[in-house]
């Protein structure tokens, strides 16, 4: 991972003079940008550009009210009536969208979910892309995915939306536009979150400027990146991307990163590779609390 | 709704498929990676027709239970006739399909309906149909593909009767649109036709009204309306209606299930209704579907009794095509009763936790015993074999026992009696050989293996089984040439394994990409056992000899030669390094410059630096051979997921400890003792252990490269390669395998580069150093 330049005197001097000229240039560019933004807003240009920004701030307040422990309820029968809704929320897989060539195939959740009244729910839409027949990633596919996601929020208790999409590099532009469109069409107070590979949080610029309230770094099933991410966390460093710093995703069947003090006080999403039971919940709740 | 019974059968199947397989196996997140499979673990070799015909190969406990059940049938003499083979291959192929492929098939029937509907004169595009109906937080598959197929057929029949422009046809289409609107939306019930309307149109409409109620989840109304239709002898739906009334009750029971359990009252009513259908001789065309629904009701009402019944049915010889659904239901029922789902790991299962209901049924008990990898399962298998002397229990006992088992001699003697023509013979002999190897009876094991491998040329052993035997034979190699002969194997699949089913990529798809093209045709690679033996158990001297020989194909020889060259440099073994130069000059022309620098170097240090400089510029160079498909990149390209250079070697506790194990894993996988290649002399084993220990002390590749680059620059400050080497070394600590030492080595190389060569382009290109981790 990248660390700061060492304190070498010679370099410092050079850097300082470069900083001075950089500062002037930045000031000019920023001023010009501010003027441009002011006029754009004044003449109501590209409304869409502004809506998400307003929405993010409104939804961020809602996000802050979400419980600190969230159980992922995946595609299997889940009876979560034992949770304490004051401390625990549920992110349930509401539907899956499969993109293949020009086709968009959608499947809603098929397994039952039971939660206590007043549970704060996050409806999760998972996006999968065909690895054999590459999707066209068309506007029509984007629209259908947005439609399915919007449909998923019309359920009691849904307080946020989450998109679960392990987008490849070539799929990111589609994903980015999808998130902007979704943000534009979601109620402004409804938070929009995404899951992400933890390694992307460690090094990726892509997460910058997305209209999201939270990117949940999944520190499980990390494959080749596991060592890197666990090492990063153990060294006390935080994820580079600010969007990744408010939450973390873990699994009950993988150990928590050692010395993960950095993850304290973050909203914790927990995946269980089988249906939740009160015992499994108690175990993980205790472990998260200890951490 | 439909009265095409095979379609109902399919619907039933699909419903179960959706319930049971709505999510694919747990997938790891992370980058896509291509891998070579040398022996399938989830299913037998593809195509599955061979297995269905009794070409069982080496049976693995990780196979799904439907395959093991078929093996059990072959072991008990029931086998499968041609119809049964077809039926089961169809079941397996459907289960191996991606869940999305099944989804698409359902969508096809809907598309056909919409296309047929569009041909009716004046019909618009029609409303959008969503086949799922929501119930609280989840949904259920409300309108199956056969619903649309039946509607399409009825439409075509009415169009032929009335003509495409007839108002009655248009009215029928409009009403059918309303019927399908109920698949997902609020109740929309077509209006009844007046009593003076055309009688067929009225009967159609009454049916549509009942169907609309059914899809709208108004099951009591639907049941009543189907009962009324059943009472109208003139209706073309009268024979079908009683069956559909039962379905309304079943659907009601399913959807009304709550924490108290299923709605047994509705199911009991459904059972009575279905029994009436079966008792009606005039409704024989409905019997098959009714029987299946009755099975479903039994499954729900009394799963344990149904388990007993299916245990008999699935083993019944000549059961015809009913075996498909029976095996489907049986395996799902076993999952349900054992509380397993697609996420359950075989390693977590314990025989003691298998429910009594399952243990009490011989075949079910065998399935679980064979699958579970614990001591209780092994003891039970041996005990059952001692009691019954039955072939399935012999196979289970052989597959689980260890060479120090007091019953070993008895089991091996029993294995000798298994007919060579028996479908289970490869499994029996595989485990007998495994036990002989473990017991140190290597000559006997080798003789058996050579016979199997020789026979296999005639008997066309499945490729997975052949690779399993080659793995065993490799462990018994008498010299390096023999070792290499059995170390190279052709993978059964090259796969990204997106859905976890080990399905091979198509050769034409592999051929499209430059980095996978070479895997489009079958070519040998090293499996894990072979690579581990080469990488961790052999001294340089032996590896160099292997390069010099011609036992390996060109691509594997090149890979081994590169590994030897790098390893020789790490170990300062000039002789071994020089020995592979002629081969590398021929097989690695892209390294010509580096090879020349090596050849002209005048000291061991200079030769070492020549190799390490080559490694710094070629992230694919490493003192190891790769497993399977390897890195998929030319050696001079950097891999995005840090598969560059090498990680720290782990020192083995002894020369024999955990060096390598046969790759063909089985139930007894974890109890395989590790073996060093038998042909190695004691001195060679000790030398290999010494070399591995030396390599282990060098740490992770990037750390070593950074240290060596710094050392070279200090001792040879005017070497023009020095600043570039430092730059590349710092970069390697970003893109390679790192650890807690990296911080220090990366920083040291960085500081040396900036302090001594600060004005060079290499320093300018190195703005950061990189930190490792614990």
Tab-separated table of C-alpha atoms in Angstrom, chain A:
chain	number	residue	atom	x	y	z
A	1	UNK	CA	0.000	0.000	0.000
A	2	UNK	CA	1.074	3.548	-0.514
A	3	UNK	CA	2.660	5.411	2.378
A	4	UNK	CA	3.757	9.020	2.636
A	5	UNK	CA	7.089	10.190	1.346
A	6	UNK	CA	9.826	9.965	3.923
A	7	UNK	CA	11.129	13.056	5.565
A	8	UNK	CA	14.029	13.705	3.335
A	9	UNK	CA	15.049	17.337	3.595
A	10	UNK	CA	16.007	17.751	-0.006
A	11	UNK	CA	12.776	16.465	-1.266
A	12	UNK	CA	10.825	18.535	1.213
A	13	UNK	CA	12.128	21.766	-0.221
A	14	UNK	CA	11.289	20.727	-3.747
A	15	UNK	CA	7.847	19.613	-2.708
A	16	UNK	CA	7.235	22.869	-0.881
A	17	UNK	CA	7.940	25.015	-3.930
A	18	UNK	CA	5.787	22.717	-6.069
A	19	UNK	CA	3.017	23.045	-3.490
A	20	UNK	CA	3.048	26.839	-3.769
A	21	UNK	CA	2.515	26.822	-7.489
A	22	UNK	CA	-0.002	24.011	-7.182
A	23	UNK	CA	-1.950	26.025	-4.636
A	24	UNK	CA	-2.257	29.008	-6.987
A	25	UNK	CA	-3.344	26.810	-9.875
A	26	UNK	CA	-5.880	25.011	-7.696
A	27	UNK	CA	-7.293	28.321	-6.487
A	28	UNK	CA	-7.857	29.535	-10.042
A	29	UNK	CA	-9.412	26.286	-11.208
A	30	UNK	CA	-11.664	26.087	-8.152
A	31	UNK	CA	-12.865	29.671	-8.635
A	32	UNK	CA	-13.668	28.993	-12.251
A	33	UNK	CA	-15.519	25.839	-11.313
A	34	UNK	CA	-17.548	27.623	-8.653
A	35	UNK	CA	-18.564	30.305	-11.139
A	36	UNK	CA	-19.540	27.656	-13.671
A	37	UNK	CA	-21.584	25.737	-11.094
A	38	UNK	CA	-23.318	28.908	-9.953
A	39	UNK	CA	-24.416	29.738	-13.483
A	40	UNK	CA	-25.431	26.210	-14.239
A	41	UNK	CA	-27.643	26.186	-11.168
A	42	UNK	CA	-28.991	29.638	-11.896
A	43	UNK	CA	-30.163	28.642	-15.323
A	44	UNK	CA	-31.413	25.252	-14.115
A	45	UNK	CA	-29.011	23.407	-16.315
A	46	UNK	CA	-28.539	19.642	-15.858
A	47	UNK	CA	-30.907	19.399	-12.942
A	48	UNK	CA	-29.973	15.796	-12.558
A	49	UNK	CA	-26.476	16.719	-11.519
A	50	UNK	CA	-27.747	18.482	-8.455
A	51	UNK	CA	-30.528	16.251	-7.311
A	52	UNK	CA	-28.372	13.397	-6.169
A	53	UNK	CA	-26.146	15.695	-4.171
A	54	UNK	CA	-29.088	17.124	-2.312
A	55	UNK	CA	-30.468	13.659	-1.807
A	56	UNK	CA	-27.230	12.288	-0.412
A	57	UNK	CA	-27.149	14.779	2.393
A	58	UNK	CA	-30.786	14.090	3.260
A	59	UNK	CA	-30.321	10.338	3.051
A	60	UNK	CA	-27.102	10.525	5.056
A	61	UNK	CA	-29.126	11.643	8.048
A	62	UNK	CA	-31.392	8.626	7.595
A	63	UNK	CA	-28.372	6.383	7.273
A	64	UNK	CA	-27.030	7.645	10.558
A	65	UNK	CA	-30.188	6.392	12.233
A	66	UNK	CA	-29.696	2.823	10.981
A	67	UNK	CA	-28.696	0.285	13.653
A	68	UNK	CA	-25.022	-0.528	14.018
A	69	UNK	CA	-25.507	-4.242	13.475
A	70	UNK	CA	-27.132	-5.408	10.253
A	71	UNK	CA	-27.773	-9.037	9.404
A	72	UNK	CA	-27.708	-9.969	5.753
A	73	UNK	CA	-30.676	-12.245	5.022
A	74	UNK	CA	-29.773	-14.036	1.819
A	75	UNK	CA	-31.834	-16.332	-0.400
A	76	UNK	CA	-32.871	-18.907	2.160
A	77	UNK	CA	-35.745	-19.076	4.632
A	78	UNK	CA	-35.019	-16.623	7.413
A	79	UNK	CA	-36.883	-16.204	10.665
A	80	UNK	CA	-35.297	-13.237	12.407
A	81	UNK	CA	-38.063	-12.567	14.876
A	82	UNK	CA	-35.523	-12.949	17.697
A	83	UNK	CA	-33.535	-9.798	16.916
A	84	UNK	CA	-33.690	-6.654	19.007
A	85	UNK	CA	-34.791	-4.037	16.526
A	86	UNK	CA	-33.239	-1.236	18.577
A	87	UNK	CA	-29.766	-2.547	17.925
A	88	UNK	CA	-30.106	-4.719	14.861
A	89	UNK	CA	-31.349	-4.201	11.345
A	90	UNK	CA	-31.762	-6.571	8.413
A	91	UNK	CA	-30.453	-6.237	4.868
A	92	UNK	CA	-32.471	-8.764	2.910
A	93	UNK	CA	-31.882	-9.937	-0.601
A	94	UNK	CA	-34.992	-8.567	-2.266
A	95	UNK	CA	-34.154	-9.553	-5.796
A	96	UNK	CA	-31.489	-10.480	-8.292
A	97	UNK	CA	-30.961	-9.063	-11.751
A	98	UNK	CA	-29.065	-11.077	-14.314
A	99	UNK	CA	-27.673	-9.287	-17.339
A	100	UNK	CA	-26.803	-11.364	-20.366
A	101	UNK	CA	-26.251	-9.917	-23.828
A	102	UNK	CA	-29.331	-7.728	-24.341
A	103	UNK	CA	-31.436	-9.628	-21.857
A	104	UNK	CA	-32.353	-8.597	-18.344
A	105	UNK	CA	-33.704	-11.453	-16.293
A	106	UNK	CA	-34.994	-10.652	-12.848
A	107	UNK	CA	-35.877	-12.866	-9.950
A	108	UNK	CA	-37.397	-11.654	-6.707
A	109	UNK	CA	-36.665	-13.163	-3.335
A	110	UNK	CA	-38.307	-16.578	-3.247
A	111	UNK	CA	-37.611	-17.609	0.312
A	112	UNK	CA	-39.655	-16.365	3.242
A	113	UNK	CA	-38.406	-13.698	5.609
A	114	UNK	CA	-39.888	-12.984	9.019
A	115	UNK	CA	-38.836	-9.989	11.057
A	116	UNK	CA	-40.273	-8.290	14.143
A	117	UNK	CA	-42.394	-5.198	13.650
A	118	UNK	CA	-40.377	-1.971	13.471
A	119	UNK	CA	-37.326	-3.697	12.017
A	120	UNK	CA	-35.176	-1.296	10.006
A	121	UNK	CA	-34.746	-3.044	6.676
A	122	UNK	CA	-32.386	-2.549	3.786
A	123	UNK	CA	-33.596	-4.057	0.546
A	124	UNK	CA	-30.699	-5.496	-1.401
A	125	UNK	CA	-30.660	-5.900	-5.153
A	126	UNK	CA	-27.952	-8.186	-6.405
A	127	UNK	CA	-26.701	-7.732	-9.946
A	128	UNK	CA	-25.025	-10.593	-11.773
A	129	UNK	CA	-23.566	-10.471	-15.228
A	130	UNK	CA	-23.208	-13.368	-17.606
A	131	UNK	CA	-19.539	-14.309	-17.817
A	132	UNK	CA	-20.056	-16.336	-20.952
A	133	UNK	CA	-22.431	-14.128	-22.927
A	134	UNK	CA	-21.241	-10.645	-22.051
A	135	UNK	CA	-24.025	-8.192	-21.311
A	136	UNK	CA	-24.499	-5.210	-23.572
A	137	UNK	CA	-24.953	-3.001	-20.464
A	138	UNK	CA	-27.531	-1.005	-22.338
A	139	UNK	CA	-29.765	1.809	-21.184
A	140	UNK	CA	-32.672	-0.642	-21.264
A	141	UNK	CA	-30.821	-2.924	-18.854
A	142	UNK	CA	-30.061	-0.006	-16.617
A	143	UNK	CA	-33.720	1.064	-16.617
A	144	UNK	CA	-34.967	-2.410	-15.812
A	145	UNK	CA	-32.481	-2.773	-12.968
A	146	UNK	CA	-33.567	0.576	-11.570
A	147	UNK	CA	-37.219	-0.426	-11.913
A	148	UNK	CA	-36.685	-3.674	-10.028
A	149	UNK	CA	-34.776	-1.898	-7.283
A	150	UNK	CA	-37.414	0.789	-6.914
A	151	UNK	CA	-40.091	-1.871	-6.707
A	152	UNK	CA	-38.233	-3.514	-3.839
A	153	UNK	CA	-38.609	-0.519	-1.546
A	154	UNK	CA	-42.384	-0.788	-1.411
A	155	UNK	CA	-42.325	-3.066	1.577
A	156	UNK	CA	-42.943	-2.269	5.213
A	157	UNK	CA	-39.890	-1.175	7.114
A	158	UNK	CA	-37.570	-0.610	4.156
A	159	UNK	CA	-35.344	2.240	5.253
A	160	UNK	CA	-32.472	1.966	2.771
A	161	UNK	CA	-31.403	0.354	-0.482
A	162	UNK	CA	-28.269	-1.607	-1.154
A	163	UNK	CA	-26.804	-2.718	-4.473
A	164	UNK	CA	-24.616	-5.791	-4.486
A	165	UNK	CA	-22.626	-5.901	-7.701
A	166	UNK	CA	-19.069	-7.160	-8.083
A	167	UNK	CA	-18.594	-5.026	-11.163
A	168	UNK	CA	-15.613	-5.700	-13.332
A	169	UNK	CA	-13.604	-2.754	-14.611
A	170	UNK	CA	-15.463	-2.827	-17.909
A	171	UNK	CA	-18.807	-2.732	-16.083
A	172	UNK	CA	-18.075	0.228	-13.859
A	173	UNK	CA	-19.367	2.958	-16.107
A	174	UNK	CA	-22.676	1.149	-16.397
A	175	UNK	CA	-22.731	0.718	-12.629
A	176	UNK	CA	-21.896	4.338	-12.016
A	177	UNK	CA	-24.681	5.561	-14.267
A	178	UNK	CA	-27.067	3.098	-12.702
A	179	UNK	CA	-26.297	4.464	-9.246
A	180	UNK	CA	-26.821	8.041	-10.375
A	181	UNK	CA	-30.115	7.157	-12.001
A	182	UNK	CA	-31.210	5.232	-8.955
A	183	UNK	CA	-30.259	8.035	-6.628
A	184	UNK	CA	-32.203	10.437	-8.802
A	185	UNK	CA	-35.333	8.326	-8.587
A	186	UNK	CA	-35.182	7.190	-4.985
A	187	UNK	CA	-36.907	9.267	-2.325
A	188	UNK	CA	-34.343	11.778	-1.167
A	189	UNK	CA	-34.442	10.550	2.416
A	190	UNK	CA	-33.782	6.928	1.488
A	191	UNK	CA	-30.110	6.007	1.809
A	192	UNK	CA	-28.377	4.254	-1.062
A	193	UNK	CA	-25.540	1.902	-0.150
A	194	UNK	CA	-23.413	-0.562	-2.039
A	195	UNK	CA	-21.284	-3.551	-1.180
A	196	UNK	CA	-17.753	-3.617	-2.478
A	197	UNK	CA	-14.685	-5.781	-2.540
A	198	UNK	CA	-12.551	-4.650	0.370
A	199	UNK	CA	-9.511	-4.409	-1.862
A	200	UNK	CA	-11.280	-1.727	-3.888
A	201	UNK	CA	-11.717	0.341	-0.749
A	202	UNK	CA	-8.006	0.040	-0.123
A	203	UNK	CA	-6.855	1.398	-3.401
A	204	UNK	CA	-9.660	2.394	-5.657
A	205	UNK	CA	-10.419	5.866	-6.842
A	206	UNK	CA	-13.594	4.678	-8.481
A	207	UNK	CA	-15.665	4.956	-5.324
A	208	UNK	CA	-15.050	8.680	-5.190
A	209	UNK	CA	-18.016	10.850	-6.136
A	210	UNK	CA	-20.552	8.048	-6.336
A	211	UNK	CA	-23.976	9.179	-5.059
A	212	UNK	CA	-23.916	6.707	-2.195
A	213	UNK	CA	-24.231	6.950	1.552
A	214	UNK	CA	-22.065	3.967	2.335
A	215	UNK	CA	-19.861	1.422	0.614
A	216	UNK	CA	-19.661	-1.748	2.666
A	217	UNK	CA	-16.211	-3.325	2.333
A	218	UNK	CA	-16.674	-7.087	2.443
A	219	UNK	CA	-13.799	-8.510	4.415
A	220	UNK	CA	-14.723	-12.113	3.707
A	221	UNK	CA	-14.527	-14.355	0.631
A	222	UNK	CA	-11.715	-12.089	-0.493
A	223	UNK	CA	-9.778	-14.653	-2.485
A	224	UNK	CA	-6.369	-13.446	-3.554
A	225	UNK	CA	-6.898	-10.085	-1.861
A	226	UNK	CA	-7.374	-11.520	1.616
A	227	UNK	CA	-3.796	-11.178	2.755
A	228	UNK	CA	-3.500	-7.634	1.503
A	229	UNK	CA	-6.709	-6.429	3.144
A	230	UNK	CA	-6.169	-8.212	6.429
A	231	UNK	CA	-2.658	-6.867	6.508
A	232	UNK	CA	-3.881	-3.356	5.878
A	233	UNK	CA	-6.364	-3.541	8.717
A	234	UNK	CA	-3.927	-5.204	11.079
A	235	UNK	CA	-1.411	-2.440	10.445
A	236	UNK	CA	-3.949	0.057	11.740
A	237	UNK	CA	-4.443	1.774	8.423
A	238	UNK	CA	-7.886	2.661	7.235
A	239	UNK	CA	-9.469	2.199	3.850
A	240	UNK	CA	-8.444	4.908	1.481
A	241	UNK	CA	-11.942	5.590	0.265
A	242	UNK	CA	-13.993	7.639	2.775
A	243	UNK	CA	-17.172	5.886	1.605
A	244	UNK	CA	-15.744	2.659	3.024
A	245	UNK	CA	-15.032	4.020	6.471
A	246	UNK	CA	-18.433	3.867	8.073
A	247	UNK	CA	-19.190	0.168	7.800
A	248	UNK	CA	-17.754	-3.285	7.321
A	249	UNK	CA	-19.118	-6.599	6.044
A	250	UNK	CA	-18.080	-9.840	7.738
A	251	UNK	CA	-19.134	-13.470	7.670
A	252	UNK	CA	-19.794	-15.795	10.575
A	253	UNK	CA	-17.600	-18.495	9.032
A	254	UNK	CA	-14.464	-16.416	8.614
A	255	UNK	CA	-12.403	-14.998	11.442
A	256	UNK	CA	-12.474	-11.287	12.011
A	257	UNK	CA	-9.221	-9.570	11.108
A	258	UNK	CA	-6.846	-9.648	14.027
A	259	UNK	CA	-6.191	-6.374	15.794
A	260	UNK	CA	-9.009	-4.779	13.816
A	261	UNK	CA	-9.450	-1.841	16.157
A	262	UNK	CA	-9.949	0.329	13.124
A	263	UNK	CA	-13.324	-1.353	12.581
A	264	UNK	CA	-14.636	-0.428	16.011
A	265	UNK	CA	-17.774	1.656	16.078
A	266	UNK	CA	-18.556	0.944	12.459
A	267	UNK	CA	-21.828	-0.398	11.246
A	268	UNK	CA	-21.273	-4.108	10.857
A	269	UNK	CA	-23.079	-6.177	8.258
A	270	UNK	CA	-22.942	-9.899	8.939
A	271	UNK	CA	-23.373	-12.690	6.414
A	272	UNK	CA	-24.257	-16.175	7.616
A	273	UNK	CA	-23.715	-19.008	5.154
A	274	UNK	CA	-26.874	-20.715	6.380
A	275	UNK	CA	-30.192	-19.616	7.834
A	276	UNK	CA	-29.791	-17.492	10.914
A	277	UNK	CA	-30.540	-19.000	14.306
A	278	UNK	CA	-30.776	-17.223	17.667
A	279	UNK	CA	-27.535	-18.994	18.684
A	280	UNK	CA	-25.614	-17.886	15.590
A	281	UNK	CA	-26.902	-14.378	16.100
A	282	UNK	CA	-25.942	-14.305	19.787
A	283	UNK	CA	-22.439	-15.540	18.988
A	284	UNK	CA	-21.755	-12.940	16.341
A	285	UNK	CA	-23.391	-10.132	18.298
A	286	UNK	CA	-21.103	-10.917	21.216
A	287	UNK	CA	-18.039	-11.114	18.989
A	288	UNK	CA	-18.822	-7.821	17.293
A	289	UNK	CA	-19.385	-6.215	20.660
A	290	UNK	CA	-16.053	-7.542	21.968
A	291	UNK	CA	-14.273	-6.108	18.977
